[in-house]
PDB file of C-alpha atoms and ligand atoms in Angstrom:
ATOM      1  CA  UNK A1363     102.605 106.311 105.044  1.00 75.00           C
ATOM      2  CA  UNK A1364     105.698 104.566 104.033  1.00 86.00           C
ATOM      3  CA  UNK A1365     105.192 101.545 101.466  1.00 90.00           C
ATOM      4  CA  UNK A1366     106.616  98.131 101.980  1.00 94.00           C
ATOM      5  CA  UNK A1367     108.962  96.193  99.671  1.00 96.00           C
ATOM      6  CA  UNK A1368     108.801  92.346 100.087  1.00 98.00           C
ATOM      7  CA  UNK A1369     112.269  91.731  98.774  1.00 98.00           C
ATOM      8  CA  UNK A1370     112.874  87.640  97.972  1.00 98.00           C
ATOM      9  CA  UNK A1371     116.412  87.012  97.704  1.00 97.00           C
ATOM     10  CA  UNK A1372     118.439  84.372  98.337  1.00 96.00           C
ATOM     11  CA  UNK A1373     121.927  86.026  98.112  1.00 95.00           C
ATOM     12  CA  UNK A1374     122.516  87.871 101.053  1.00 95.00           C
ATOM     13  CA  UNK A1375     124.960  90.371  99.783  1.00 93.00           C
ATOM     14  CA  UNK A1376     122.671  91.136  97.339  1.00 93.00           C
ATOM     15  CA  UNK A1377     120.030  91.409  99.552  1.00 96.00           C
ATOM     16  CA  UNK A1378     121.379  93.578 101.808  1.00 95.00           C
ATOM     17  CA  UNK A1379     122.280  95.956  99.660  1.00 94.00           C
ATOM     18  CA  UNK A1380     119.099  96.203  97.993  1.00 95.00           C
ATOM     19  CA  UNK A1381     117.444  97.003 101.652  1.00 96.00           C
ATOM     20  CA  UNK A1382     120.197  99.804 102.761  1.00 95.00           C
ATOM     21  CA  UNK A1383     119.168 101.632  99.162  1.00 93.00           C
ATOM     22  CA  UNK A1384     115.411 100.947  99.295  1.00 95.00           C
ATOM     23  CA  UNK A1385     115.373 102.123 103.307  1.00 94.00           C
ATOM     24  CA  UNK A1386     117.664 105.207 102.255  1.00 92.00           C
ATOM     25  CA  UNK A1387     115.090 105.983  99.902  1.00 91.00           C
ATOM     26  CA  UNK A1388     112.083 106.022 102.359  1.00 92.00           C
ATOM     27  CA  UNK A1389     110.647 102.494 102.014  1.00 94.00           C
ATOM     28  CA  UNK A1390     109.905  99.936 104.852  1.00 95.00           C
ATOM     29  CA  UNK A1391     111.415  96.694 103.457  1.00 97.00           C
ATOM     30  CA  UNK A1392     110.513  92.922 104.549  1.00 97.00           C
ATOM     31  CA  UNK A1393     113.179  90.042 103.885  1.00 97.00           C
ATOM     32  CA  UNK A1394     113.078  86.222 102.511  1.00 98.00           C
ATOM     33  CA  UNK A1395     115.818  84.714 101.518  1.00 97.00           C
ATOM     34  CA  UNK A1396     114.353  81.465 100.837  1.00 97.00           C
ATOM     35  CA  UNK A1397     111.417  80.418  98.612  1.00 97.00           C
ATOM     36  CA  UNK A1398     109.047  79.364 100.761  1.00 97.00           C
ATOM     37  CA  UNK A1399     108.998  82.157 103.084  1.00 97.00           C
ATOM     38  CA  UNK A1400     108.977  84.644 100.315  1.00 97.00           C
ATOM     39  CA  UNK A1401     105.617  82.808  99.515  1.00 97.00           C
ATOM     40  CA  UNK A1402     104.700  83.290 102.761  1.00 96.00           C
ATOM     41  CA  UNK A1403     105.432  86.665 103.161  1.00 96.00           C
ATOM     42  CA  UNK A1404     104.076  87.502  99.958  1.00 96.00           C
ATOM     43  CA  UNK A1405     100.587  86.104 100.831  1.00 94.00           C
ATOM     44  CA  UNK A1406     100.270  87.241 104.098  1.00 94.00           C
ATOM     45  CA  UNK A1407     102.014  90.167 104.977  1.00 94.00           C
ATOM     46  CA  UNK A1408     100.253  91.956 102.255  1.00 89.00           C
ATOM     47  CA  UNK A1409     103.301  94.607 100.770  1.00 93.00           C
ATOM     48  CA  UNK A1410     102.680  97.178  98.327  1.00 91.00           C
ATOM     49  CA  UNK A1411     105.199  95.828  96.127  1.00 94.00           C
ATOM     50  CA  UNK A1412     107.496  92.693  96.093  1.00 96.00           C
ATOM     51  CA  UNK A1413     111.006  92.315  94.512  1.00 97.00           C
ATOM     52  CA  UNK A1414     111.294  88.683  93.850  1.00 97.00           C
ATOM     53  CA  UNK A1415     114.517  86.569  92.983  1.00 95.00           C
ATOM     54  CA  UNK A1416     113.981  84.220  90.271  1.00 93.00           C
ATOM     55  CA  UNK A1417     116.451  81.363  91.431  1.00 92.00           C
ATOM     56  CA  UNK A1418     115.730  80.696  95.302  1.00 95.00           C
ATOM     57  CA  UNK A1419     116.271  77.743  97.583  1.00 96.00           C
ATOM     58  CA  UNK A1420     112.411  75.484  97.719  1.00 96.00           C
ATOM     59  CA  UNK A1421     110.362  77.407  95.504  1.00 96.00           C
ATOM     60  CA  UNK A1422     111.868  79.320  92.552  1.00 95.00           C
ATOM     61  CA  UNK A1423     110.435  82.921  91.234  1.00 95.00           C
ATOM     62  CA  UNK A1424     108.208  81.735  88.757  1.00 94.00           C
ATOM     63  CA  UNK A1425     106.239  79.508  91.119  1.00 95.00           C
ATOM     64  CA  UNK A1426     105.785  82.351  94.216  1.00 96.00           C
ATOM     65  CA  UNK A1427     105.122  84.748  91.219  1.00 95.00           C
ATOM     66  CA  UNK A1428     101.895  82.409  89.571  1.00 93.00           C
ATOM     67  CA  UNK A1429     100.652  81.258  93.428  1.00 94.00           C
ATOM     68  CA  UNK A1430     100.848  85.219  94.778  1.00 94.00           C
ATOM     69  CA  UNK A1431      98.984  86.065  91.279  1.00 90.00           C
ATOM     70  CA  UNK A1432      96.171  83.567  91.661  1.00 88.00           C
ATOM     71  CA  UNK A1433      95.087  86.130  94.945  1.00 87.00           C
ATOM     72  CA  UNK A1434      96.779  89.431  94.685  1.00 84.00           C
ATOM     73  CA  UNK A1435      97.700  92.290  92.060  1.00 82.00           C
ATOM     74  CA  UNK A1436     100.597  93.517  93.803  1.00 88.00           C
ATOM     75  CA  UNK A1437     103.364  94.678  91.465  1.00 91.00           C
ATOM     76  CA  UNK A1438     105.735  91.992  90.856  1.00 93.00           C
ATOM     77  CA  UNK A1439     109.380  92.818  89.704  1.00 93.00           C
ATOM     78  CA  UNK A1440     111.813  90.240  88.605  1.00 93.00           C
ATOM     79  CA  UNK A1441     115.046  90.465  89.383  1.00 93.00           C
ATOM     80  CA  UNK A1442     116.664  88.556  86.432  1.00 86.00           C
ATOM     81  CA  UNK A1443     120.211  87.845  85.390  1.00 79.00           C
ATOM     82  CA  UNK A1444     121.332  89.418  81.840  1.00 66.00           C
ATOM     83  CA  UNK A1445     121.564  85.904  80.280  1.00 67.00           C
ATOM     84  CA  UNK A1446     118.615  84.302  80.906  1.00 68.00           C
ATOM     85  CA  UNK A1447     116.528  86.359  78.035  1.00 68.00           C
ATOM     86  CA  UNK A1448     114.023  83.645  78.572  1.00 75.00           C
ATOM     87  CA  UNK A1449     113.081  83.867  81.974  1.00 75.00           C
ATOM     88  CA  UNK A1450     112.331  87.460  81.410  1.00 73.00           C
ATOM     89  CA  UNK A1451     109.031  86.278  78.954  1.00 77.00           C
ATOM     90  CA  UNK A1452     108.570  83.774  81.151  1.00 79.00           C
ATOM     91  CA  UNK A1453     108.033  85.809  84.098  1.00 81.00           C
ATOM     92  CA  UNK A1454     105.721  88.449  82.552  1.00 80.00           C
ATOM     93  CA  UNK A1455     103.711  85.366  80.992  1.00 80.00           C
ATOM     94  CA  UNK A1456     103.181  84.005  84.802  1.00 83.00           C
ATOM     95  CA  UNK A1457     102.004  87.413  85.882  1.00 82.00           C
ATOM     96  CA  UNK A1458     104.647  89.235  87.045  1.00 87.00           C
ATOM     97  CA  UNK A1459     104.893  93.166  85.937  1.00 85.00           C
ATOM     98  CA  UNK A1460     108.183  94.100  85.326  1.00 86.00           C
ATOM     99  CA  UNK A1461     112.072  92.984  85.513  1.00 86.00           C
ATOM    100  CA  UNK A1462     114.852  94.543  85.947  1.00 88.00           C
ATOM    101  CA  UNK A1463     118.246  92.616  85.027  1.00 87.00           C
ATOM    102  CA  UNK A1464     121.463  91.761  87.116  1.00 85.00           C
ATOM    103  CA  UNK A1465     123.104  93.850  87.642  1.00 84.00           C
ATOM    104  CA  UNK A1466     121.318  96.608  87.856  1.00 86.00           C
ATOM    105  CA  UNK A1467     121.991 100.265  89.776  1.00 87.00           C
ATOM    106  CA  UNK A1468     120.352 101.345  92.680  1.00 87.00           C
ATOM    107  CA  UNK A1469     119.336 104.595  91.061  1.00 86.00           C
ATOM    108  CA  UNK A1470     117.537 101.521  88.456  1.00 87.00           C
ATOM    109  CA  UNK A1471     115.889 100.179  90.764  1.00 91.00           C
ATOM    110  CA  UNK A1472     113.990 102.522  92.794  1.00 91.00           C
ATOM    111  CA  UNK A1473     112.633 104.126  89.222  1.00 86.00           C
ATOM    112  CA  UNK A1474     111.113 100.483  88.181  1.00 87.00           C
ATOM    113  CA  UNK A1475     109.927 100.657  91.884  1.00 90.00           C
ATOM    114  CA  UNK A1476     108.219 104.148  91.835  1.00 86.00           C
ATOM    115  CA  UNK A1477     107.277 103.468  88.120  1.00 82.00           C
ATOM    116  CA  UNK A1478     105.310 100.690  89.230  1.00 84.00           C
ATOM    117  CA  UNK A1479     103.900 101.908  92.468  1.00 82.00           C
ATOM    118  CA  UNK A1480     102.734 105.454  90.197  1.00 72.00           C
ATOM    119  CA  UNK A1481      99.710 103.030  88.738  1.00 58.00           C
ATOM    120  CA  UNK A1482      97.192 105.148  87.624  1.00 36.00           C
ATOM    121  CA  UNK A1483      98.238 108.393  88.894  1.00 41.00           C
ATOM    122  CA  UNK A1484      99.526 109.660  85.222  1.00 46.00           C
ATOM    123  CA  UNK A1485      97.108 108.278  82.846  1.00 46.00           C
ATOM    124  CA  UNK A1486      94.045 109.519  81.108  1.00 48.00           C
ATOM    125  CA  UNK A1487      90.941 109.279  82.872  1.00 47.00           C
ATOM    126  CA  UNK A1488      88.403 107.455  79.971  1.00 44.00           C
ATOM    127  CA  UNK A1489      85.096 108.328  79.817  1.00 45.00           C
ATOM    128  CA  UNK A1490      83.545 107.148  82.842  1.00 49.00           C
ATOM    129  CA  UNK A1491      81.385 104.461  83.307  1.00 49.00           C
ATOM    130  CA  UNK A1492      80.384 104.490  79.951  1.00 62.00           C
ATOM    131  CA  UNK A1493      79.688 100.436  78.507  1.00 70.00           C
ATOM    132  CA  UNK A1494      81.469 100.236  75.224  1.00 77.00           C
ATOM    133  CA  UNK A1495      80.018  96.879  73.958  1.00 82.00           C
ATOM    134  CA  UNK A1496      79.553  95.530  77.112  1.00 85.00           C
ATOM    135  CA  UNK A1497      82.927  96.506  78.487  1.00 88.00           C
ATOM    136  CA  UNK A1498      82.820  99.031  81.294  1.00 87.00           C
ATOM    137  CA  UNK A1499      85.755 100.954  82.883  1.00 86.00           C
ATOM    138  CA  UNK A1500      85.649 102.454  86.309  1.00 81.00           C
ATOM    139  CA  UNK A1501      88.836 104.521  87.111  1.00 77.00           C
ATOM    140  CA  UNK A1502      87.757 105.600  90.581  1.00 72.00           C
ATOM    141  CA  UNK A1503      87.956 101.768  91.147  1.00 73.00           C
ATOM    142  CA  UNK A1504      90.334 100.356  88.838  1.00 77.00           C
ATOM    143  CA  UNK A1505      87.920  97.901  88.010  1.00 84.00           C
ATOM    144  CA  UNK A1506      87.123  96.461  84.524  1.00 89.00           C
ATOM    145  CA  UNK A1507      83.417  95.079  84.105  1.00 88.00           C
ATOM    146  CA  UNK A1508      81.896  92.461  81.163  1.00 89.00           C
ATOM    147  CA  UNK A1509      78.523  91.988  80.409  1.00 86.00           C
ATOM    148  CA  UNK A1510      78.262  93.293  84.126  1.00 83.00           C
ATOM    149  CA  UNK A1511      80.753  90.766  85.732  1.00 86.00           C
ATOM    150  CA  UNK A1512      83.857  92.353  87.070  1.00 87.00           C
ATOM    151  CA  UNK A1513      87.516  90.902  85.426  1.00 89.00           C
ATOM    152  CA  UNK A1514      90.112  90.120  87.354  1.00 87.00           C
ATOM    153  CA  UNK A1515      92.512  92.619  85.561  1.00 88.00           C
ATOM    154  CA  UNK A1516      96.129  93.234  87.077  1.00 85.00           C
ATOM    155  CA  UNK A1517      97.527  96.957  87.792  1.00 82.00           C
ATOM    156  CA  UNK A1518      99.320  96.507  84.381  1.00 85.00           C
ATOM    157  CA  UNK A1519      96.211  95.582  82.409  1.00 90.00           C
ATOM    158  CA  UNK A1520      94.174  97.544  83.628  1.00 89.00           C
ATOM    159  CA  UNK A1521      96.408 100.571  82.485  1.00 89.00           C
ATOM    160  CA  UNK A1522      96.614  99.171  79.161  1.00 93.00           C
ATOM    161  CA  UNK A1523      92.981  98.841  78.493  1.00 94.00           C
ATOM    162  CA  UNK A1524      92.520 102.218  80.541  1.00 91.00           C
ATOM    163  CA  UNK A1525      95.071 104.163  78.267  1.00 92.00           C
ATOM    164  CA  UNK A1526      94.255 102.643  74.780  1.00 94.00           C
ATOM    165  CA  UNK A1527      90.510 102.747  75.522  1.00 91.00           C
ATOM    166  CA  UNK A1528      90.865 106.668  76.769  1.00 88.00           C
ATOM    167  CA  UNK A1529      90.788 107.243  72.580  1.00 89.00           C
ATOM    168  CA  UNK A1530      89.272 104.546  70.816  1.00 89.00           C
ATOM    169  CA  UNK A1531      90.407 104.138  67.352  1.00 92.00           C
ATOM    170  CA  UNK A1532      93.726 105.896  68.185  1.00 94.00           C
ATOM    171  CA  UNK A1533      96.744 103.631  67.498  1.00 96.00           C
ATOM    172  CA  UNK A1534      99.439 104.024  69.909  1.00 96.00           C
ATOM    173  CA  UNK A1535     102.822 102.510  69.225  1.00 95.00           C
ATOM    174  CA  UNK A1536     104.275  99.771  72.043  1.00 92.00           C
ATOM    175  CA  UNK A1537     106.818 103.105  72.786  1.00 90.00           C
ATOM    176  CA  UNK A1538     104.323 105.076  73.570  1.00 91.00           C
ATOM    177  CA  UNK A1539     102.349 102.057  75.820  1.00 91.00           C
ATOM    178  CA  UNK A1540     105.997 101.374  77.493  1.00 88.00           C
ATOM    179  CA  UNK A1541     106.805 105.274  78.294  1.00 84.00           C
ATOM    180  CA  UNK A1542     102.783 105.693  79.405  1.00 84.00           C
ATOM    181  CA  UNK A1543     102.069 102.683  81.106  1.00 85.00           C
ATOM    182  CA  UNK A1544     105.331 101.416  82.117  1.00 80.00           C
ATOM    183  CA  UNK A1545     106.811 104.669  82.692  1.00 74.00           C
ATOM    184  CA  UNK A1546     110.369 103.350  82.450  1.00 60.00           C
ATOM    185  CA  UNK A1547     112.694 106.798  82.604  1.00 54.00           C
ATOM    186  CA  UNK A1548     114.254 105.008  79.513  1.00 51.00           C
ATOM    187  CA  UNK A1549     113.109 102.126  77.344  1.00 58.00           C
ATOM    188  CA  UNK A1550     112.351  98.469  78.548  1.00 66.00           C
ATOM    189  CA  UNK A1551     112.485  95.679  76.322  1.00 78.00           C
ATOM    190  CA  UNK A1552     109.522  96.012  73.810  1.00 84.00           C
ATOM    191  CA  UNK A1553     108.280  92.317  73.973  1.00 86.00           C
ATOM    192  CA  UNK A1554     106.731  93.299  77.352  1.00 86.00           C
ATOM    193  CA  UNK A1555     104.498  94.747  75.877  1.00 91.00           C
ATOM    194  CA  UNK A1556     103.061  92.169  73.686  1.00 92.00           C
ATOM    195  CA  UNK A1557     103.103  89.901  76.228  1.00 91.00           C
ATOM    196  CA  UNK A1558     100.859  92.398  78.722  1.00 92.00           C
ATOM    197  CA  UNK A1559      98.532  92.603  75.380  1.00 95.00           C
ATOM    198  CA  UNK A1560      98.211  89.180  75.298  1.00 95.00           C
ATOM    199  CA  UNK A1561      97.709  88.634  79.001  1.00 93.00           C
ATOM    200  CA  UNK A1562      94.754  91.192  78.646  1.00 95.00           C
ATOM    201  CA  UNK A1563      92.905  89.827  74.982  1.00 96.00           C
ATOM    202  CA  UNK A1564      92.706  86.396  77.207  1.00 95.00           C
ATOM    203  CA  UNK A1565      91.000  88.114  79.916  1.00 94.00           C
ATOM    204  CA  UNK A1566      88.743  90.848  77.827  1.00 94.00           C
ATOM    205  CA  UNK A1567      88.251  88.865  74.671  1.00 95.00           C
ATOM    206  CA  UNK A1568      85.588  86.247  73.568  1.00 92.00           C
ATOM    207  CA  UNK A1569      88.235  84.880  70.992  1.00 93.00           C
ATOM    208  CA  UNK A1570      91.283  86.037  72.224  1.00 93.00           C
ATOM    209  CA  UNK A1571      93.068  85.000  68.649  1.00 92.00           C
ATOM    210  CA  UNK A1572      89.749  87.022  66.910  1.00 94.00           C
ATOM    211  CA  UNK A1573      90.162  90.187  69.506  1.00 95.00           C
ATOM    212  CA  UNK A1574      87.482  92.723  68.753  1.00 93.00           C
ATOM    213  CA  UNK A1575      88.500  94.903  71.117  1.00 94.00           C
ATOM    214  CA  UNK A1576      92.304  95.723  71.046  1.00 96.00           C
ATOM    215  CA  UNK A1577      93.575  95.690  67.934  1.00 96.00           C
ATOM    216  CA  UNK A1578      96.884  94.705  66.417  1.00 95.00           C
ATOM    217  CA  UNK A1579      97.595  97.618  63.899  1.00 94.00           C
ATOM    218  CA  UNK A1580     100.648  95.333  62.374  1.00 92.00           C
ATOM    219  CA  UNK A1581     103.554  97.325  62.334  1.00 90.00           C
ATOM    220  CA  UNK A1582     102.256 100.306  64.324  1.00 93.00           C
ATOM    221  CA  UNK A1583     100.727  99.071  67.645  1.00 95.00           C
ATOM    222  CA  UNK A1584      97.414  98.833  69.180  1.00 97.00           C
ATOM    223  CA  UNK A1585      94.066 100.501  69.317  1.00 96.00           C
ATOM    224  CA  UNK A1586      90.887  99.928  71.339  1.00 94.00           C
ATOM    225  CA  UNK A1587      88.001  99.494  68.583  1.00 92.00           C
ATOM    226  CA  UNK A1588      85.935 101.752  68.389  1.00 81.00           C
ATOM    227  CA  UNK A1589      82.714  99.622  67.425  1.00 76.00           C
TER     228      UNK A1589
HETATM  229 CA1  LIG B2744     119.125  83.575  93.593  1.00 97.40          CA
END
């Protein structure tokens, strides 16, 4: 079944093109050029994946990205422009799971969008169901557990944890995170990754500043601690 792109832009040029290339490549494709009904659309037309605008008329990116992330784990990619370096934290702070920069090429584009859509499909399974100090992991499901009560993990961070907890004690460089979990067919910015770490320590960890279970291995990357 085909998937469907929610793309929120408010330039129709751009727009349009991004729709003839994302239809050419098999996808069904819904429209907003407006903030609000990007919201709208987001929240109740349920697509698998939504390409949102940061600057739009009513409601800008950043506020449809936080509102659709308070209820659903869809991928999110910003679609920034080159010189706003900030909004590109910003954005993966409020949720969203990737960017891609103005402007960028079709042939760009539609890897981020498989890339993100692949979720789980490429990484290791971890050792099922097993409770490692009271976290659980349940591929089947994608669904993280604490103590018993389920997290509400996004597809992003619940790769991370997924991949890093697959060898506990294993450091794995923020390359190898980006090429595995990302799966960018060349290298994103870096700083995403931290950012996805930190999104995840708030939601896994007691302390998220005193993590005890993913690691900072300064210099190297990150492991999931073994005890
Ligand atoms: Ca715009």
């Amino acid at each position: 079944m085909a998937k469907t792109i929610l793309v929120v832009e408010d330039e129709k040029d751009i727009a349009n093109i991004i729709i003839f290339n994302l239809e050419r490549n098999g996808f069904e494709t819904l429209e907003a050029n407006d903030g609000p009904t990007g919201l709208k659309l987001a929240l109740e037309s349920a697509p698998d994946l939504i390409l949102l605008d940061v600057m739009l008329p009513g409601i800008d990116g950043f506020e449809i990205c936080r509102q659709v992330r308070a209820q659903s784990q869809v991928p999110i990619i910003m679609l920034t422009a080159r010189e706003e370096e900030t909004d590109k934290i910003l954005g993966l702070e409020l949720g969203a799971d990737d960017y891609v920069t103005k402007p960028f090429s079709n042939r760009e584009l539609i890897a981020r969008i498989k890339a993100n859509m692949r979720r789980f499909s490429e990484l290791p399974a971890v050792q099922e169901k097993e409770t490692v100090r009271g976290i659980k992991i349940v591929e089947e499901s994608a669904a993280v557990y604490k103590d018993g009560k389920p997290l509400d993990l996004s597809v992003r961070e619940f790769d991370i944890l997924s991949y890093l907890a697959a060898e506990p004690g294993r450091v794995v460089s923020r390359e190898e995170l980006m090429e595995k979990v990302w799966g960018f067919e060349y290298y994103g910015d870096l700083r995403a990754v931290d950012v996805a770490i930190r999104r995840l320590r708030e939601k896994i960890e007691d302390e998220p500043a005193q993590p005890r279970y993913i690691i900072t291995k300064r210099g190297l990357g990150y492991y999931f601690a073994r005890n």
